[in-house]
Short mmCIF file of C-alpha atoms in Angstrom, two decimals:
data_model
loop_
_atom_site.label_atom_id
_atom_site.label_comp_id
_atom_site.label_asym_id
_atom_site.label_seq_id
_atom_site.Cartn_x
_atom_site.Cartn_y
_atom_site.Cartn_z
CA MET X 1 38.55 51.64 68.30
CA PRO X 2 36.49 50.12 65.51
CA CYS X 3 35.32 46.52 65.69
CA PRO X 4 37.61 44.14 63.84
CA ALA X 5 36.46 42.99 60.44
CA GLY X 6 34.59 39.71 60.68
CA GLU X 7 31.94 37.66 59.09
CA SER X 8 28.72 39.43 58.41
CA TRP X 9 25.80 38.64 60.69
CA GLU X 10 23.59 38.52 57.66
CA ARG X 11 22.98 35.21 55.99
CA VAL X 12 23.27 35.91 52.31
CA VAL X 13 21.15 33.49 50.32
CA LYS X 14 21.67 33.29 46.58
CA LEU X 15 18.47 32.24 44.87
CA PHE X 16 20.13 31.89 41.47
CA GLU X 17 23.58 30.38 41.41
CA VAL X 18 26.13 28.55 39.29
CA THR X 19 28.48 26.50 41.46
CA THR X 20 31.06 23.73 41.22
CA SER X 21 29.89 22.20 44.53
CA PRO X 22 27.68 19.09 44.81
CA LEU X 23 23.98 19.92 45.06
CA SER X 24 21.37 19.01 47.65
CA ALA X 25 17.65 19.45 47.03
CA ASP X 26 17.10 20.01 50.76
CA GLU X 27 19.71 22.77 50.80
CA VAL X 28 18.22 24.56 47.78
CA VAL X 29 14.71 24.25 49.24
CA SER X 30 16.01 25.73 52.51
CA ARG X 31 16.96 28.89 50.61
CA LEU X 32 13.21 29.45 50.14
CA ALA X 33 12.57 29.06 53.85
CA ASN X 34 9.30 30.78 54.63
CA PRO X 35 6.89 29.35 57.17
CA GLY X 36 3.90 30.82 55.40
CA VAL X 37 4.41 28.55 52.44
CA GLY X 38 2.47 25.30 52.14
CA GLY X 39 4.04 23.61 49.17
CA VAL X 40 7.33 23.37 47.33
CA ALA X 41 7.98 21.64 44.03
CA THR X 42 11.42 20.81 42.75
CA PHE X 43 13.00 19.58 39.56
CA ILE X 44 16.25 17.70 40.04
CA GLY X 45 18.42 16.99 37.00
CA VAL X 46 20.42 13.78 37.30
CA VAL X 47 23.42 12.85 35.13
CA ARG X 48 22.30 9.97 32.90
CA ASP X 49 24.41 6.97 31.98
CA SER X 50 23.47 7.00 28.32
CA THR X 51 21.97 9.01 25.50
CA ASP X 52 20.91 7.45 22.22
CA GLY X 53 22.05 4.12 23.63
CA ARG X 54 25.67 5.24 23.98
CA GLN X 55 27.43 4.67 27.33
CA VAL X 56 28.38 7.93 29.03
CA LEU X 57 31.40 7.89 31.40
CA HIS X 58 30.84 11.34 32.85
CA LEU X 59 29.78 14.85 31.88
CA GLU X 60 31.60 18.17 31.79
CA TYR X 61 29.43 21.25 32.27
CA GLU X 62 30.68 24.68 31.27
CA ALA X 63 28.95 28.00 31.93
CA TYR X 64 29.17 31.67 31.17
CA PRO X 65 28.63 32.10 34.88
CA GLU X 66 27.72 35.78 35.21
CA MET X 67 25.19 35.60 32.39
CA ALA X 68 23.93 32.18 33.52
CA GLU X 69 23.03 33.53 36.97
CA GLN X 70 21.41 36.55 35.35
CA THR X 71 19.29 34.41 33.01
CA LEU X 72 18.32 32.08 35.88
CA ALA X 73 17.08 35.16 37.76
CA GLN X 74 15.23 36.23 34.61
CA ILE X 75 13.42 32.87 34.56
CA GLY X 76 12.43 33.42 38.19
CA ALA X 77 11.02 36.85 37.31
CA GLU X 78 9.16 35.47 34.30
CA ILE X 79 7.54 32.81 36.50
CA GLN X 80 6.46 35.26 39.17
CA ALA X 81 4.95 37.53 36.52
CA ARG X 82 3.02 34.68 34.89
CA TRP X 83 1.95 32.58 37.91
CA THR X 84 1.01 34.98 40.66
CA THR X 85 0.59 32.33 43.38
CA VAL X 86 4.23 31.30 43.04
CA ARG X 87 5.98 32.85 46.03
CA GLU X 88 9.70 32.20 45.57
CA VAL X 89 12.01 30.60 43.01
CA ALA X 90 15.55 29.28 43.46
CA ILE X 91 17.67 27.64 40.77
CA VAL X 92 21.17 26.29 41.39
CA HIS X 93 23.16 24.72 38.55
CA ARG X 94 26.35 22.79 39.07
CA VAL X 95 29.18 23.04 36.54
CA GLY X 96 32.46 21.18 36.05
CA ARG X 97 32.92 17.42 35.91
CA GLN X 98 29.92 15.36 37.08
CA GLU X 99 29.57 11.62 37.48
CA ILE X 100 26.61 9.42 36.56
CA GLY X 101 23.80 9.77 39.11
CA GLU X 102 25.00 13.13 40.44
CA THR X 103 22.66 16.11 40.55
CA SER X 104 23.36 18.75 37.90
CA VAL X 105 20.57 21.20 38.69
CA VAL X 106 17.94 21.88 41.33
CA ILE X 107 14.96 24.13 40.65
CA ALA X 108 12.73 24.88 43.65
CA LEU X 109 9.45 26.82 43.66
CA SER X 110 7.21 27.62 46.58
CA ALA X 111 3.57 28.64 46.71
CA ALA X 112 0.90 28.99 49.37
CA HIS X 113 -1.46 27.06 47.07
CA ARG X 114 -0.09 24.31 44.95
CA ALA X 115 -2.15 24.41 41.75
CA GLU X 116 0.24 26.54 39.69
CA LEU X 117 3.50 25.02 40.95
CA PHE X 118 3.60 22.24 38.40
CA ASP X 119 3.19 24.27 35.22
CA ALA X 120 5.64 26.81 36.58
CA LEU X 121 8.18 24.07 37.31
CA HIS X 122 7.79 22.66 33.80
CA TYR X 123 8.29 26.13 32.36
CA ALA X 124 11.40 26.68 34.49
CA ILE X 125 13.31 23.65 33.23
CA ASP X 126 12.22 24.13 29.59
CA ARG X 127 13.28 27.76 29.71
CA LEU X 128 16.58 26.90 31.42
CA LYS X 129 17.45 24.60 28.52
CA GLU X 130 16.52 27.37 26.10
CA ILE X 131 18.25 30.52 27.34
CA VAL X 132 20.75 29.77 30.11
CA PRO X 133 24.34 29.80 28.80
CA ILE X 134 25.41 26.41 30.15
CA TRP X 135 26.79 23.62 27.99
CA LYS X 136 27.35 19.96 28.60
CA LYS X 137 29.90 17.66 27.04
CA GLU X 138 29.29 13.94 27.13
CA VAL X 139 32.45 11.90 27.55
CA TRP X 140 32.33 8.32 26.23
CA THR X 141 35.04 5.65 26.10
CA ASP X 142 35.70 6.56 22.46
CA GLY X 143 35.18 10.29 22.28
CA SER X 144 33.11 13.21 23.47
CA GLU X 145 30.55 15.68 22.22
CA TRP X 146 28.86 18.91 23.25
CA ARG X 147 25.11 18.23 23.56
CA SER X 148 22.12 20.49 23.30
CA GLU X 149 18.38 19.92 23.08
CA GLN X 150 18.00 22.49 20.35
CA MET V 1 37.01 50.80 19.38
CA LYS V 2 37.75 47.61 21.25
CA VAL V 3 35.37 44.91 22.43
CA ARG V 4 36.03 41.83 24.56
CA VAL V 5 34.90 38.62 22.85
CA ARG V 6 34.18 35.49 24.93
CA TYR V 7 34.01 31.95 23.59
CA PHE V 8 32.39 28.94 25.25
CA ALA V 9 32.13 25.18 24.87
CA SER V 10 32.48 24.01 21.25
CA LEU V 11 33.32 27.53 20.05
CA ARG V 12 36.05 27.87 22.67
CA GLU V 13 37.55 24.65 21.33
CA THR V 14 37.21 25.76 17.70
CA VAL V 15 38.83 29.13 18.29
CA GLY V 16 41.32 27.90 20.89
CA LEU V 17 40.68 30.92 23.13
CA GLU V 18 38.45 31.70 26.10
CA GLN V 19 38.42 35.40 25.28
CA GLU V 20 40.18 38.09 23.34
CA GLU V 21 40.23 41.85 22.79
CA PHE V 22 39.10 42.67 19.25
CA GLU V 23 39.57 45.95 17.40
CA LEU V 24 36.60 47.17 15.36
CA ALA V 25 35.61 50.24 13.37
CA ALA V 26 33.32 52.62 15.28
CA GLY V 27 29.66 51.99 14.38
CA SER V 28 30.13 48.26 13.87
CA SER V 29 27.26 45.91 14.62
CA VAL V 30 27.33 42.41 16.09
CA GLU V 31 27.02 41.10 12.54
CA HIS V 32 30.12 43.03 11.48
CA LEU V 33 32.02 41.64 14.45
CA LEU V 34 31.04 38.06 13.64
CA ALA V 35 32.14 38.44 10.02
CA ALA V 36 35.48 39.82 11.19
CA LEU V 37 35.92 36.98 13.71
CA ALA V 38 35.10 34.39 11.01
CA GLY V 39 37.91 35.89 8.95
CA ALA V 40 40.31 35.72 11.87
CA HIS V 41 39.58 32.18 13.12
CA ARG V 42 39.64 29.13 10.89
CA GLY V 43 36.56 26.90 11.26
CA LEU V 44 34.39 29.53 12.88
CA ASP V 45 32.50 30.56 9.76
CA THR V 46 30.37 27.41 9.42
CA ARG V 47 29.48 27.47 13.11
CA LEU V 48 27.99 30.95 13.21
CA ALA V 49 24.52 30.09 11.86
CA ALA V 50 23.62 28.37 15.15
CA VAL V 51 25.19 31.04 17.36
CA ARG V 52 23.33 33.64 19.40
CA ALA V 53 25.12 36.76 20.55
CA ALA V 54 25.01 38.35 24.00
CA VAL V 55 26.26 41.86 24.64
CA ASN V 56 27.04 42.67 28.26
CA ARG V 57 25.20 39.45 29.25
CA CYS V 58 21.97 40.08 27.38
CA TYR V 59 20.93 38.37 24.17
CA VAL V 60 20.81 40.82 21.28
CA SER V 61 19.90 40.79 17.58
CA MET V 62 22.64 40.71 14.98
CA GLY V 63 22.01 44.33 13.96
CA THR V 64 22.78 45.67 17.44
CA LEU V 65 25.47 48.36 17.35
CA LEU V 66 28.53 47.85 19.54
CA LYS V 67 30.37 50.42 21.59
CA ASP V 68 33.84 50.57 23.02
CA GLY V 69 34.34 48.22 26.00
CA ASP V 70 31.37 45.96 25.27
CA GLU V 71 31.62 42.30 26.29
CA VAL V 72 30.33 40.17 23.43
CA ALA V 73 29.71 36.45 24.02
CA LEU V 74 29.24 33.95 21.21
CA VAL V 75 26.64 31.52 22.55
CA PRO V 76 26.48 28.14 20.80
CA PRO V 77 23.31 26.05 21.37
CA VAL V 78 22.94 25.68 25.13
CA GLY V 79 22.25 22.43 26.95
CA GLY V 80 22.06 22.84 30.69
CA GLY V 81 19.84 20.88 33.03
CA MET O 1 26.79 -24.81 62.04
CA PRO O 2 24.47 -22.16 60.58
CA CYS O 3 25.57 -18.58 60.29
CA PRO O 4 24.41 -16.41 63.19
CA ALA O 5 21.43 -14.23 62.57
CA GLY O 6 22.48 -10.77 61.51
CA GLU O 7 21.44 -7.82 59.48
CA SER O 8 20.43 -8.58 55.97
CA TRP O 9 22.87 -7.63 53.23
CA GLU O 10 20.00 -6.35 51.22
CA ARG O 11 19.10 -2.72 51.47
CA VAL O 12 15.36 -2.63 51.80
CA VAL O 13 13.94 0.55 50.35
CA LYS O 14 10.34 1.43 51.05
CA LEU O 15 8.93 3.50 48.22
CA PHE O 16 5.67 4.21 50.08
CA GLU O 17 5.96 4.91 53.77
CA VAL O 18 4.29 6.56 56.75
CA THR O 19 6.84 7.55 59.36
CA THR O 20 7.20 9.67 62.49
CA SER O 21 10.77 10.68 61.53
CA PRO O 22 11.73 14.04 60.01
CA LEU O 23 11.80 13.99 56.21
CA SER O 24 14.53 14.87 53.72
CA ALA O 25 13.82 15.39 50.04
CA ASP O 26 17.35 14.17 49.22
CA GLU O 27 16.78 10.97 51.17
CA VAL O 28 13.45 10.23 49.47
CA VAL O 29 14.94 10.98 46.05
CA SER O 30 17.80 8.59 46.85
CA ARG O 31 15.27 5.79 47.20
CA LEU O 32 14.70 6.16 43.45
CA ALA O 33 18.41 5.90 42.72
CA ASN O 34 18.80 4.82 39.11
CA PRO O 35 21.61 6.15 36.96
CA GLY O 36 19.54 5.77 33.79
CA VAL O 37 17.15 8.45 34.91
CA GLY O 38 17.54 12.02 33.72
CA GLY O 39 15.04 13.93 35.77
CA VAL O 40 13.30 13.84 39.11
CA ALA O 41 10.44 16.05 40.27
CA THR O 42 9.36 16.38 43.86
CA PHE O 43 6.51 17.88 45.81
CA ILE O 44 7.37 18.87 49.37
CA GLY O 45 4.58 19.71 51.78
CA VAL O 46 5.57 22.28 54.40
CA VAL O 47 3.66 22.98 57.63
CA ARG O 48 2.09 26.42 57.26
CA ASP O 49 1.85 29.02 59.98
CA SER O 50 -1.72 30.00 59.24
CA THR O 51 -4.91 29.04 57.48
CA ASP O 52 -7.76 31.45 56.92
CA GLY O 53 -5.68 34.07 58.68
CA ARG O 54 -5.58 32.13 61.97
CA GLN O 55 -2.18 31.60 63.64
CA VAL O 56 -1.23 27.91 63.80
CA LEU O 57 1.09 26.80 66.64
CA HIS O 58 1.77 23.32 65.30
CA LEU O 59 0.04 20.41 63.56
CA GLU O 60 -0.77 16.87 64.64
CA TYR O 61 -0.97 14.29 61.86
CA GLU O 62 -2.70 10.99 62.39
CA ALA O 63 -2.78 8.04 59.97
CA TYR O 64 -4.34 4.68 59.45
CA PRO O 65 -0.81 3.57 58.66
CA GLU O 66 -1.31 0.19 56.98
CA MET O 67 -4.01 1.52 54.68
CA ALA O 68 -2.16 4.80 54.12
CA GLU O 69 0.92 2.98 52.78
CA GLN O 70 -1.33 0.80 50.64
CA THR O 71 -3.14 3.81 49.12
CA LEU O 72 0.19 5.60 48.53
CA ALA O 73 1.34 2.54 46.58
CA GLN O 74 -1.95 2.59 44.69
CA ILE O 75 -1.27 6.20 43.64
CA GLY O 76 2.15 5.09 42.39
CA ALA O 77 0.55 2.33 40.33
CA GLU O 78 -2.08 4.70 38.93
CA ILE O 79 0.65 7.11 37.83
CA GLN O 80 2.71 4.45 36.11
CA ALA O 81 -0.36 3.17 34.29
CA ARG O 82 -1.32 6.64 33.09
CA TRP O 83 2.07 8.24 32.35
CA THR O 84 4.24 5.58 30.79
CA THR O 85 7.46 7.61 30.81
CA VAL O 86 7.37 7.88 34.61
CA ARG O 87 9.93 5.37 35.85
CA GLU O 88 9.62 5.28 39.64
CA VAL O 89 7.48 6.85 42.34
CA ALA O 90 8.20 7.24 46.06
CA ILE O 91 5.93 8.92 48.61
CA VAL O 92 6.84 9.33 52.27
CA HIS O 93 4.41 11.00 54.68
CA ARG O 94 5.33 12.04 58.18
CA VAL O 95 2.80 11.73 61.02
CA GLY O 96 2.71 12.91 64.64
CA ARG O 97 3.40 16.42 65.89
CA GLN O 98 5.01 18.76 63.36
CA GLU O 99 6.21 22.31 63.77
CA ILE O 100 5.80 25.26 61.39
CA GLY O 101 8.21 24.98 58.46
CA GLU O 102 8.77 21.23 58.86
CA THR O 103 8.24 18.88 55.92
CA SER O 104 5.08 16.77 56.18
CA VAL O 105 5.30 14.87 52.91
CA VAL O 106 7.74 14.24 50.06
CA ILE O 107 6.58 12.89 46.71
CA ALA O 108 9.36 12.01 44.23
CA LEU O 109 8.95 10.87 40.62
CA SER O 110 11.63 9.97 38.12
CA ALA O 111 11.53 9.78 34.34
CA ALA O 112 14.03 9.46 31.54
CA HIS O 113 12.21 12.29 29.76
CA ARG O 114 10.76 15.06 31.79
CA ALA O 115 7.61 16.11 29.90
CA GLU O 116 5.15 13.99 31.88
CA LEU O 117 6.71 14.46 35.32
CA PHE O 118 4.81 17.63 36.13
CA ASP O 119 1.26 16.45 35.44
CA ALA O 120 2.03 13.20 37.24
CA LEU O 121 3.33 15.12 40.25
CA HIS O 122 0.23 17.30 40.34
CA TYR O 123 -1.94 14.19 40.17
CA ALA O 124 0.00 12.54 42.98
CA ILE O 125 -0.56 15.29 45.53
CA ASP O 126 -4.21 15.85 44.56
CA ARG O 127 -4.89 12.13 44.81
CA LEU O 128 -3.04 11.89 48.13
CA LYS O 129 -5.36 14.50 49.60
CA GLU O 130 -8.34 12.59 48.23
CA ILE O 131 -7.80 8.95 49.20
CA VAL O 132 -4.93 8.54 51.68
CA PRO O 133 -6.23 8.03 55.23
CA ILE O 134 -4.17 10.73 56.94
CA TRP O 135 -5.67 13.54 58.97
CA LYS O 136 -4.26 16.77 60.26
CA LYS O 137 -5.28 18.74 63.30
CA GLU O 138 -4.39 22.41 63.51
CA VAL O 139 -3.55 23.58 66.99
CA TRP O 140 -4.05 27.30 67.71
CA THR O 141 -3.59 29.29 70.90
CA ASP O 142 -7.34 29.07 71.54
CA GLY O 143 -8.33 25.65 70.24
CA SER O 144 -7.78 23.07 67.55
CA GLU O 145 -9.56 21.54 64.58
CA TRP O 146 -9.25 18.60 62.18
CA ARG O 147 -8.80 20.00 58.66
CA SER O 148 -9.55 18.54 55.29
CA GLU O 149 -9.66 19.94 51.77
CA GLN O 150 -12.89 18.18 51.01
CA MET U 1 -20.14 -12.67 63.71
CA LYS U 2 -17.61 -10.16 65.00
CA VAL U 3 -15.85 -7.34 63.17
CA ARG U 4 -13.08 -5.02 64.33
CA VAL U 5 -14.01 -1.34 63.99
CA ARG U 6 -11.29 1.33 63.84
CA TYR U 7 -11.83 5.03 64.48
CA PHE U 8 -9.52 7.87 63.45
CA ALA U 9 -9.06 11.59 64.00
CA SER U 10 -12.34 13.41 64.75
CA LEU U 11 -14.29 10.13 64.92
CA ARG U 12 -11.81 8.66 67.38
CA GLU U 13 -12.38 11.70 69.57
CA THR U 14 -16.18 11.52 69.20
CA VAL U 15 -16.36 7.81 70.05
CA GLY U 16 -13.55 7.89 72.59
CA LEU U 17 -12.04 4.67 71.25
CA GLU U 18 -9.31 3.77 68.74
CA GLN U 19 -10.95 0.44 67.99
CA GLU U 20 -13.45 -2.10 69.26
CA GLU U 21 -14.83 -5.57 68.53
CA PHE U 22 -18.44 -5.34 67.42
CA GLU U 23 -21.00 -8.16 67.31
CA LEU U 24 -23.25 -8.22 64.23
CA ALA U 25 -25.87 -10.52 62.71
CA ALA U 26 -24.53 -12.69 59.89
CA GLY U 27 -25.29 -11.12 56.50
CA SER U 28 -24.94 -7.55 57.75
CA SER U 29 -23.67 -4.86 55.41
CA VAL U 30 -21.45 -1.86 56.12
CA GLU U 31 -24.62 0.23 56.25
CA HIS U 32 -26.10 -2.05 58.94
CA LEU U 33 -22.88 -1.76 60.93
CA LEU U 34 -22.88 2.03 60.76
CA ALA U 35 -26.49 2.20 61.93
CA ALA U 36 -25.68 -0.07 64.86
CA LEU U 37 -22.60 1.99 65.76
CA ALA U 38 -24.65 5.20 65.63
CA GLY U 39 -27.00 3.62 68.17
CA ALA U 40 -24.12 2.64 70.42
CA HIS U 41 -22.09 5.90 70.37
CA ARG U 42 -23.58 9.28 71.16
CA GLY U 43 -22.73 11.97 68.63
CA LEU U 44 -21.71 9.58 65.86
CA ASP U 45 -25.01 9.69 63.96
CA THR U 46 -24.62 13.21 62.54
CA ARG U 47 -21.03 12.51 61.52
CA LEU U 48 -21.70 9.50 59.30
CA ALA U 49 -22.84 11.39 56.17
CA ALA U 50 -19.25 12.48 55.50
CA VAL U 51 -17.67 9.13 56.36
CA ARG U 52 -16.26 6.61 53.90
CA ALA U 53 -15.83 3.00 54.94
CA ALA U 54 -12.81 0.77 54.33
CA VAL U 55 -12.97 -2.99 54.80
CA ASN U 56 -9.63 -4.70 55.21
CA ARG U 57 -7.94 -1.47 54.06
CA CYS U 58 -9.90 -0.97 50.83
CA TYR U 59 -12.64 1.60 50.32
CA VAL U 60 -16.03 -0.09 49.83
CA SER U 61 -19.61 0.95 49.14
CA MET U 62 -22.16 1.01 51.95
CA GLY U 63 -23.93 -2.07 50.63
CA THR U 64 -20.86 -4.30 50.95
CA LEU U 65 -21.55 -7.41 53.03
CA LEU U 66 -19.30 -8.06 55.99
CA LYS U 67 -17.88 -11.36 57.18
CA ASP U 68 -16.52 -12.54 60.48
CA GLY U 69 -13.11 -11.08 61.30
CA ASP U 70 -13.30 -8.11 58.91
CA GLU U 71 -11.47 -4.91 59.85
CA VAL U 72 -13.79 -1.97 59.18
CA ALA U 73 -12.39 1.55 59.32
CA LEU U 74 -14.57 4.65 59.50
CA VAL U 75 -12.72 7.23 57.41
CA PRO U 76 -13.67 10.86 58.04
CA PRO U 77 -12.66 13.41 55.38
CA VAL U 78 -8.91 13.01 54.92
CA GLY U 79 -6.42 15.85 54.84
CA GLY U 80 -2.87 14.70 54.39
CA GLY U 81 -0.15 16.53 52.52
#
């Protein structure tokens, strides 16, 4: 008699993910877990209460999720090709409604030697804002607008 | 041939659809598709200059030829982070 | 009759701290909490399992705690003088025995605009290793040694 | 005058003390103190070239004059992070 179906014994870790769940930097960093690594750098995007002096009530993020995860993985590959001391990359972006002060994105990079982490981290967030199909709508008391940095 | 067109964010609101099946002549390019969509959806025309196109989840140039069953996304300026 | 002594209603947040407790990046980032901020970058030091190919069992960190907290605060002041878009800085360093994979230090910086975060973060960890009176002893199966990058 | 001397890490192990009160002639500098400590503690002499000194928790140069009650820390090469 075959074993009953159950949860897999494997822990499946997604390094590049779009999710509606709240984000934790510790949790994203734990996806990199590797005791050989000496340093991790993260970028944490936080929902701001204003842009251009206008009071934001909350944000709505929308994604093309399949392509967003694919482009996040592409950014990871670009980084590892360009900065060879970077060991692992994880990027998790939250979508849906988000309140002021909540975390919208966590980028985490690990390296045995830290020198290249910082340029790579800067590249990761710039590139995310350039190619990843995720959009954000600011909701004010008197209206709303889709924002982009482009 | 038929392609699936997906709309997001401001374009989704302009068109009023998340996605649709769209019938095209064989040999059409992304550019041909966009022109046809602009004819079919009021308000889309003026928005297309800032739009990038992705076919099967990869960005492509406007001259890229489409084939039956392709998923074409109209990508307005992104703003994650 | 005076009110009885009790806990203060104020939440006292230490931005620069030496502690024996385990560290959380989320917790250190929360010390910066400010809804006006759009981006946070962190550096997370992780205990490595080897240096120079030698297997490390665990590390022992020792500090001159009063001076260490004072020099951490000095690094924060240096950063805010040099990179004017950096809003807040927090640095928490753990001391005592630490196992492989544990977090030894968390540096967190916030800024309304992200461009300067990465250089400032790089400066913070380099400067920490230069002036903060904290020492680390590697313990191997066959001995131990105080390490420094200098 | 008396100063309090604090030892850390490898120097703490060399000297076998975490701290001590040390009697010095008035007008002594950090350099004078270090020379006196090297005379008092076997094995310290060869270690001093790599040591920085902190008085009352601030790094100082070797020529800095000490005063009664100062806390002087001998800081071997640091290695936090």
